[in-house]
CSV table of N, CA and C in Angstrom, one decimal:
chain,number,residue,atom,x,y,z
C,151,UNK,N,-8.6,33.4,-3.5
C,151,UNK,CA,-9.5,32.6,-4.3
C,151,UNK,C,-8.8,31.2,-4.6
C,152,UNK,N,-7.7,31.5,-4.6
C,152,UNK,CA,-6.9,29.8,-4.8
C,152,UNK,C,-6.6,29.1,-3.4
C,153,UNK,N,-7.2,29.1,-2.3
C,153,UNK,CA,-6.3,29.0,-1.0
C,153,UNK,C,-7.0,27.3,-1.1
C,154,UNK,N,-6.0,27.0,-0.4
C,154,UNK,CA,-6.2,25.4,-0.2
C,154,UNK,C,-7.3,25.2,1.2
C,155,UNK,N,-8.5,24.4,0.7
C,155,UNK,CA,-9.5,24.3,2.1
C,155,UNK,C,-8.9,23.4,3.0
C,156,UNK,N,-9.1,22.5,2.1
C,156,UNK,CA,-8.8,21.1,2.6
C,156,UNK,C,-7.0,20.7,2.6
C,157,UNK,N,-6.7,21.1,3.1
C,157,UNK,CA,-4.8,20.6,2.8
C,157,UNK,C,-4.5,19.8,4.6
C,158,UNK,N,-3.9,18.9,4.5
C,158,UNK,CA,-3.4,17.7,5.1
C,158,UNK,C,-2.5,17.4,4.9
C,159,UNK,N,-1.6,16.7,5.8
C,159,UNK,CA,-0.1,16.2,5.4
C,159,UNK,C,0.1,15.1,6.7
C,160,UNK,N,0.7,14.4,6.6
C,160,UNK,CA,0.8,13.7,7.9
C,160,UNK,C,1.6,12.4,7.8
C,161,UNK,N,1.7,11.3,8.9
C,161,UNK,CA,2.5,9.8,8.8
C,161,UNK,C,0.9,8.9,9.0
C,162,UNK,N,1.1,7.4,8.1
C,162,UNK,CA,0.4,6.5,8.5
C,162,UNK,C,1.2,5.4,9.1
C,163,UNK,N,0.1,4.3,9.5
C,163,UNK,CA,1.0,2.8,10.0
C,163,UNK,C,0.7,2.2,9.1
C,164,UNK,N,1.5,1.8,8.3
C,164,UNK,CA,1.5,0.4,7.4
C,164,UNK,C,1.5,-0.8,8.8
C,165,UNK,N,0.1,-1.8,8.8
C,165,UNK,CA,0.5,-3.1,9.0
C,165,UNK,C,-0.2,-3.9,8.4
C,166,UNK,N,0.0,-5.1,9.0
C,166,UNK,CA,-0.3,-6.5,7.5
C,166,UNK,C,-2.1,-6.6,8.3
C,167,UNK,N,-2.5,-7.0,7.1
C,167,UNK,CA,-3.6,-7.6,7.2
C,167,UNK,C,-3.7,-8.8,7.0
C,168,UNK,N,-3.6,-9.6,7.8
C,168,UNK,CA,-3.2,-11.2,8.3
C,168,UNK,C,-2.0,-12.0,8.3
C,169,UNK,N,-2.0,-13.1,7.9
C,169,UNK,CA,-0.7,-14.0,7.8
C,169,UNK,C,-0.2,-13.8,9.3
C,170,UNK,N,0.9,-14.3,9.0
C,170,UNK,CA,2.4,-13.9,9.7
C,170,UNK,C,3.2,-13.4,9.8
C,171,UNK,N,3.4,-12.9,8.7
C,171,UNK,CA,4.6,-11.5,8.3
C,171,UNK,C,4.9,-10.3,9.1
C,172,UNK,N,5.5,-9.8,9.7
C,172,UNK,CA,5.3,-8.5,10.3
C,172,UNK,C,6.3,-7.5,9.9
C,173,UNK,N,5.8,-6.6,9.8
C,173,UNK,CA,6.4,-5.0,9.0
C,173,UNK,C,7.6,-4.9,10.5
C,174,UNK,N,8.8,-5.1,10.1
C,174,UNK,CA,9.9,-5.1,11.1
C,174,UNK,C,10.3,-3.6,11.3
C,175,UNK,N,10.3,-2.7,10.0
C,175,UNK,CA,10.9,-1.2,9.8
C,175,UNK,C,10.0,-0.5,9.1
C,176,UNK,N,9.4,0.5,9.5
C,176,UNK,CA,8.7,1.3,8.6
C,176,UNK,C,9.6,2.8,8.9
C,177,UNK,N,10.5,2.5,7.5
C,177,UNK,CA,11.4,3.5,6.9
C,177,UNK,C,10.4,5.3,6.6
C,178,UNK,N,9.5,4.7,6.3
C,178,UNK,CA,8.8,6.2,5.6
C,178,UNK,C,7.4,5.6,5.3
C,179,UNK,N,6.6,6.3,5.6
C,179,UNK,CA,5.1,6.1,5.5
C,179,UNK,C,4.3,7.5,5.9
C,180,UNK,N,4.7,8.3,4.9
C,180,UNK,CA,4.0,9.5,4.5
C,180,UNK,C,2.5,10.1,3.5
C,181,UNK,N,1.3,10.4,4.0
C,181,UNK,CA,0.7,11.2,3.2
C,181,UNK,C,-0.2,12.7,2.7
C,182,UNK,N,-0.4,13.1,2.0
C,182,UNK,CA,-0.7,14.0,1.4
C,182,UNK,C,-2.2,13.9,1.1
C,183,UNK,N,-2.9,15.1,1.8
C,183,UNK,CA,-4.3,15.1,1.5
C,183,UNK,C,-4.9,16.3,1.5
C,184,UNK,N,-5.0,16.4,-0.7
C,184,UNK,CA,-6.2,18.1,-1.0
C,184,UNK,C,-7.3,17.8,-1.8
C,185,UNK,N,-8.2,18.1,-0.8
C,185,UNK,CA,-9.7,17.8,-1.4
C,185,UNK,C,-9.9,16.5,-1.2
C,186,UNK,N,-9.8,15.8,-2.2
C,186,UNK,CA,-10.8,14.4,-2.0
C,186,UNK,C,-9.7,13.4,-2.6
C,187,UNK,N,-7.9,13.9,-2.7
C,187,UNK,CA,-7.1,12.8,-3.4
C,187,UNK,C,-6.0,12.9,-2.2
C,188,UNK,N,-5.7,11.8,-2.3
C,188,UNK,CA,-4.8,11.1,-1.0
C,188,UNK,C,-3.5,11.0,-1.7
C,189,UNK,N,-2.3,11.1,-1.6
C,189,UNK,CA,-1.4,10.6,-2.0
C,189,UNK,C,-0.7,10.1,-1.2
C,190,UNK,N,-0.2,8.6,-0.9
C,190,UNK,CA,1.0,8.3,0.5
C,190,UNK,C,2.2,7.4,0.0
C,191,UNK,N,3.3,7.3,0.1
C,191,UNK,CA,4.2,6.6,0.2
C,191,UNK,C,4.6,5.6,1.3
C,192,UNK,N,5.2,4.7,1.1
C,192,UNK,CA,5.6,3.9,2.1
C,192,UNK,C,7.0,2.9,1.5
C,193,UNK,N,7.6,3.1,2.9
C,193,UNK,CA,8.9,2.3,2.3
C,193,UNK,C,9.1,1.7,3.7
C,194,UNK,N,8.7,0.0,3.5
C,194,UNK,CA,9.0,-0.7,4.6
C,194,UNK,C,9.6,-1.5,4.7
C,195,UNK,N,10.5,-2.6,5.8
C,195,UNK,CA,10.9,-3.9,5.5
C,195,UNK,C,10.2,-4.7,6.4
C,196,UNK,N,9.7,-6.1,5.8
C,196,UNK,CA,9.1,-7.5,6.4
C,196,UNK,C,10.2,-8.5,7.1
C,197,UNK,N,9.4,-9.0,7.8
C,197,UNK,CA,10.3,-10.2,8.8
C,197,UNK,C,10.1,-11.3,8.0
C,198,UNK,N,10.9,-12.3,8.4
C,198,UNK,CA,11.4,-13.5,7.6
C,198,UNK,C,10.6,-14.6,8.0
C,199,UNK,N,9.1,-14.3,8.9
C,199,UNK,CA,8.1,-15.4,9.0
C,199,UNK,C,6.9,-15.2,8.4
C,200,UNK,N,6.8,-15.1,7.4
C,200,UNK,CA,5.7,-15.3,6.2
C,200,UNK,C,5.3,-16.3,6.2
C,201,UNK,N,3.5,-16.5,5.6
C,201,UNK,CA,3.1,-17.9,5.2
C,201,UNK,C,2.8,-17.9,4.3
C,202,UNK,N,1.8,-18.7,3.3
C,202,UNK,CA,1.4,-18.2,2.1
C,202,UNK,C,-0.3,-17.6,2.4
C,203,UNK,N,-0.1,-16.8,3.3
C,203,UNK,CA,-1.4,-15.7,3.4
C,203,UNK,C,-1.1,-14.9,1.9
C,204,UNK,N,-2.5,-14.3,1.3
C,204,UNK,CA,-2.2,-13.2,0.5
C,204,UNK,C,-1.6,-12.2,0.9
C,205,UNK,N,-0.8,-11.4,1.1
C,205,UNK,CA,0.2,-10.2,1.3
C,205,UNK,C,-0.8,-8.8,1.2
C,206,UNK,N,-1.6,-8.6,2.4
C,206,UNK,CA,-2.4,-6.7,2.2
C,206,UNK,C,-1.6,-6.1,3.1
C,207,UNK,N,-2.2,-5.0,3.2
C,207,UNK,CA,-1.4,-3.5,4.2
C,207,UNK,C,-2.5,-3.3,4.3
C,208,UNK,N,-2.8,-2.9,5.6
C,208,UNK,CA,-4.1,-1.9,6.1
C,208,UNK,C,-3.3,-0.9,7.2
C,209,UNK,N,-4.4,-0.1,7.2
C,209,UNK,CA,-3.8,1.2,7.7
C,209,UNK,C,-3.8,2.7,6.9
C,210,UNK,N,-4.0,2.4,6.2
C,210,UNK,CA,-4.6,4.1,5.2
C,210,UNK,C,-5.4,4.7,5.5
C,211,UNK,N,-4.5,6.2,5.3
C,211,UNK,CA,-5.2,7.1,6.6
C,211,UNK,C,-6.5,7.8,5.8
C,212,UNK,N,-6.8,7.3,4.7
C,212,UNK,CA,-8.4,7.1,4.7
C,212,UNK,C,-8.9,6.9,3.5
C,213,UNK,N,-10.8,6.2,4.3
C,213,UNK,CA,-11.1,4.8,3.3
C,213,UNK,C,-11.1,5.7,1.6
C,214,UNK,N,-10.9,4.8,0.5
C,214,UNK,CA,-11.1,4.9,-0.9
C,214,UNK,C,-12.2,5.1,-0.9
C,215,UNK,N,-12.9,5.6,-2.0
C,215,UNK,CA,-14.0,6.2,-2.5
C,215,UNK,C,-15.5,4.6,-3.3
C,216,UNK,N,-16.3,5.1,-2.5
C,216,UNK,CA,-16.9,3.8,-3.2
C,216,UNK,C,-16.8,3.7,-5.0
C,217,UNK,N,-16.5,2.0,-5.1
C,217,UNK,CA,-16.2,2.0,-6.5
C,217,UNK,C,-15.1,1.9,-7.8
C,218,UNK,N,-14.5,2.8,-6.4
C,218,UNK,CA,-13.1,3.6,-6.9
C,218,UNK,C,-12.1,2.4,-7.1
C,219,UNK,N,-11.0,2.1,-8.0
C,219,UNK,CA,-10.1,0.4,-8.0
C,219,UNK,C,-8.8,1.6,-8.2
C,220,UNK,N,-7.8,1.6,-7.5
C,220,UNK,CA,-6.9,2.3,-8.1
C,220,UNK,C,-5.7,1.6,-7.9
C,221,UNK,N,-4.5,1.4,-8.6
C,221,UNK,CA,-3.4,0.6,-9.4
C,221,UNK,C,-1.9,1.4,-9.2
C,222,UNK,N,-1.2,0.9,-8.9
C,222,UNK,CA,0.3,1.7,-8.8
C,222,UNK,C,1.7,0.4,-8.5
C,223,UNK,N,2.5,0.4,-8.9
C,223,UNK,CA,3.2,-0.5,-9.8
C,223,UNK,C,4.3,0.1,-8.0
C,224,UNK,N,4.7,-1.2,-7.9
C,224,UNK,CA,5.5,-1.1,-6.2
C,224,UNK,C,7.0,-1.4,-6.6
C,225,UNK,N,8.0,-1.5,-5.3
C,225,UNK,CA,9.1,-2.0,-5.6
C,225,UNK,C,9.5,-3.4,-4.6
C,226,UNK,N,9.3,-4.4,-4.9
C,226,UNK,CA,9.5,-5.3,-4.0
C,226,UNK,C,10.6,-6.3,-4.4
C,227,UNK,N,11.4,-6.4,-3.4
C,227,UNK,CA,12.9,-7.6,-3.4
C,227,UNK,C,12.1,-8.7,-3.2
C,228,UNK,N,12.4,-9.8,-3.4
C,228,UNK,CA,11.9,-11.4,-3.4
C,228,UNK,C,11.6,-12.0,-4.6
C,229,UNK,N,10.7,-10.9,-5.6
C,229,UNK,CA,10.0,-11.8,-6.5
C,229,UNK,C,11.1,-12.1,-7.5
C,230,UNK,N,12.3,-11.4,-7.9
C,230,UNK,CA,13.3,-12.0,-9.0
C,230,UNK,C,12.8,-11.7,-9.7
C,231,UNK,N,14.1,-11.7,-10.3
C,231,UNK,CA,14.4,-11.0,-12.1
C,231,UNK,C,13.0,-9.9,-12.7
C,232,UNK,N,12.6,-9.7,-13.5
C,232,UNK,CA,12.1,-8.7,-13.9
C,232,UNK,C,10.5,-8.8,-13.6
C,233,UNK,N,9.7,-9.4,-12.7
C,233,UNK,CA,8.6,-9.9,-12.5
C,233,UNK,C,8.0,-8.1,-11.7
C,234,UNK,N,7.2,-7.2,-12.0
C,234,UNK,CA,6.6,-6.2,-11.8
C,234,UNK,C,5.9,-6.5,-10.6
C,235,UNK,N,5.8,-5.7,-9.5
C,235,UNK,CA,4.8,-5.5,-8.6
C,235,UNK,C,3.6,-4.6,-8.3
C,236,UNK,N,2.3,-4.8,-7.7
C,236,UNK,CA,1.6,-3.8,-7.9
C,236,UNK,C,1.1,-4.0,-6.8
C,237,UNK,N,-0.1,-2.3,-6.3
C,237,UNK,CA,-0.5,-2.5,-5.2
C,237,UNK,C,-1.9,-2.1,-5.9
C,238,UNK,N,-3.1,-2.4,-4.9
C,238,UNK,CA,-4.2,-1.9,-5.3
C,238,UNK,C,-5.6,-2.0,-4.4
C,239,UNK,N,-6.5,-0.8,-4.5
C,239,UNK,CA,-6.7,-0.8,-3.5
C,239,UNK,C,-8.4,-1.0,-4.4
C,240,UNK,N,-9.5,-1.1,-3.6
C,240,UNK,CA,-10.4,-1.3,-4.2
C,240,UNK,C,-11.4,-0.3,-3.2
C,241,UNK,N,-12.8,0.1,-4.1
C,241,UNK,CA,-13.8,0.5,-3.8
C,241,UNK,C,-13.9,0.7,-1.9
C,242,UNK,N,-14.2,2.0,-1.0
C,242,UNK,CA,-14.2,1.6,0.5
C,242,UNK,C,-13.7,0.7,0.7
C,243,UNK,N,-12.7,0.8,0.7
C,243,UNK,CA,-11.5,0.3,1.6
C,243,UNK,C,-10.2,1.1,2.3
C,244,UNK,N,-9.9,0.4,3.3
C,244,UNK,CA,-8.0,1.4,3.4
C,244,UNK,C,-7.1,0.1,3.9
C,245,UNK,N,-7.6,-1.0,2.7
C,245,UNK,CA,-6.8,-2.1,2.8
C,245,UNK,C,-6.0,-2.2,1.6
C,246,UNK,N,-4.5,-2.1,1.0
C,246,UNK,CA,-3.9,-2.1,-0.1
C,246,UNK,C,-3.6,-4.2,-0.6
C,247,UNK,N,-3.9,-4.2,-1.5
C,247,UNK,CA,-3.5,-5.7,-2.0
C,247,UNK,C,-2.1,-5.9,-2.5
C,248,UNK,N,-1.7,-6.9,-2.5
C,248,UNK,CA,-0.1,-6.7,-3.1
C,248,UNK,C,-0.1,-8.1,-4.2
C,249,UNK,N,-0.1,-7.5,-5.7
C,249,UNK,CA,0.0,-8.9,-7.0
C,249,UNK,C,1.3,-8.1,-7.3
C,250,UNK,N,1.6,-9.4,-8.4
C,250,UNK,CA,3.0,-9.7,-8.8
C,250,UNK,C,2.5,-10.1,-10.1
C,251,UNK,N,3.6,-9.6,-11.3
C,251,UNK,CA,3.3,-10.6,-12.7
C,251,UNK,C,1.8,-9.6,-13.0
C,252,UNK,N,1.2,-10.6,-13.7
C,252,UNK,CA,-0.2,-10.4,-14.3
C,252,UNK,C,-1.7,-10.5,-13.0
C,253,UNK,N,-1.3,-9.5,-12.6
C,253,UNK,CA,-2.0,-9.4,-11.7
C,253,UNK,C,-2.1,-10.9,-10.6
C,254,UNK,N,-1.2,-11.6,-10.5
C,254,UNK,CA,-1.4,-12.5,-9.4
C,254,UNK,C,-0.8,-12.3,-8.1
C,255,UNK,N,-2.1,-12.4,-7.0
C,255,UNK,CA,-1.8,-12.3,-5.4
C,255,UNK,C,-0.8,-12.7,-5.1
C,256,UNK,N,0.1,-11.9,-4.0
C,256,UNK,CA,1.7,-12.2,-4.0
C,256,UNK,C,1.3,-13.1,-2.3
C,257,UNK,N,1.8,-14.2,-2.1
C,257,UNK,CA,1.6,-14.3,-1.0
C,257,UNK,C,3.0,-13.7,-0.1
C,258,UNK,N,2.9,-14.0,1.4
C,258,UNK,CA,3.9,-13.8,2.2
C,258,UNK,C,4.8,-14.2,1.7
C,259,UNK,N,5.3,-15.4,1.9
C,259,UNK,CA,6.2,-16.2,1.9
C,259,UNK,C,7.4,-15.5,0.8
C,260,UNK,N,6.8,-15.3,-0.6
C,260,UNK,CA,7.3,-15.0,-1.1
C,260,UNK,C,8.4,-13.3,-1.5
C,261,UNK,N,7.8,-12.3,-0.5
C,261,UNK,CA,8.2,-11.1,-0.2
C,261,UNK,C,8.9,-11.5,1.2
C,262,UNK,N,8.6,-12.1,2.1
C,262,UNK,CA,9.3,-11.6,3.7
C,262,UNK,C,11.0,-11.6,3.9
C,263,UNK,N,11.6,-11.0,5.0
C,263,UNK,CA,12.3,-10.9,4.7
C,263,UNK,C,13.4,-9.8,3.6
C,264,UNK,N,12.2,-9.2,2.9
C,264,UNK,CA,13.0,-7.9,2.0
C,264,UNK,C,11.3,-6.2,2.1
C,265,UNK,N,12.8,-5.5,1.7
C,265,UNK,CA,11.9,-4.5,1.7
C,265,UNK,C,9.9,-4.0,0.7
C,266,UNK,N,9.7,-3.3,0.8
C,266,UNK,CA,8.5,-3.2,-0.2
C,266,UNK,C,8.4,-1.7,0.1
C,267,UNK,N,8.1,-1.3,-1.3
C,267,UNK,CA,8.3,0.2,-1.2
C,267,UNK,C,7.0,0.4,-2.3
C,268,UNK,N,6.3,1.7,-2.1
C,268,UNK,CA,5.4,2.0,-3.2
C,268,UNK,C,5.0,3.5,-2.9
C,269,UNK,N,4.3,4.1,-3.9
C,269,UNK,CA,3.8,5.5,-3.8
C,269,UNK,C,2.2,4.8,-4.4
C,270,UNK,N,1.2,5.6,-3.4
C,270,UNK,CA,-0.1,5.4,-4.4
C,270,UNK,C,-1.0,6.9,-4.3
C,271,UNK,N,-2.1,7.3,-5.0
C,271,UNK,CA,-2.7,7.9,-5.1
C,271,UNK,C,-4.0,7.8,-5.6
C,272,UNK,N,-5.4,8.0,-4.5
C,272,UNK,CA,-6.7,7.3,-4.7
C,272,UNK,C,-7.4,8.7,-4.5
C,273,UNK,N,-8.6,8.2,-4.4
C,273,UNK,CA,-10.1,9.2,-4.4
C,273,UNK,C,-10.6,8.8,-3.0
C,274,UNK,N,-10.7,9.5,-2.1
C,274,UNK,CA,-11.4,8.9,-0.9
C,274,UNK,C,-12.6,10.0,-0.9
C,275,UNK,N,-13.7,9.7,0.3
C,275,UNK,CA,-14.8,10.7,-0.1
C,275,UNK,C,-15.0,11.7,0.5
């Protein structure tokens, strides 16, 4: 009566969705799928030709739930001193966004060059 229907596990590709930047190392890019919640990590490093494109990842190994906004606080080298990172993914999509601070869009330029690491967990349908 408890058995798992739906259970999944698997690797995705983190890559950029535009700019110039390119994912040089993808250290770990793992996810977890029961029922209808996704869980994946990713721990990658960027090359040192960034522009100031907005900073996305696409490649999630599946789309978010219409509607759905979900939020998870990243680890990224570049931005200095105590400035928080986040990733976020919005309503159908398996595009992740990348802000810095108060919610502002991180461009390339400003990450390439260093690692970015995050765990997220969404509603897909």
């Amino acid at each position: 009566a408890n058995a798992l229907d739906d259970y999944e596990e698997g690797t995705w590709t983190p890559t950029n969705n535009g700019g110039t930047v390119t994912i040089s190392t993808i250290n770990n890019a793992n996810y977890t799928k029961i029922g209808n919640i996704v869980t994946l990590s990713c721990y990658i490093t960027l090359s040192s030709n960034g522009d100031a494109t907005p900073f996305e990842i696409s490649g999630l190994p599946y789309n978010s739930g219409a509607g759905v906004h979900d939020t998870n606080i990243a680890d990224v080298a570049g931005f200095g001193g105590d400035v928080p990172a986040y990733v976020r993914i919005t309503g159908n999509s398996t595009i992740l966004r990348v802000y810095k601070g108060c919610f502002v869009r991180a461009n390339e330029n400003e990450i390439d060059g260093n690692h970015f690491i995050f765990g997220l967990t969404y509603i897909t349908t």
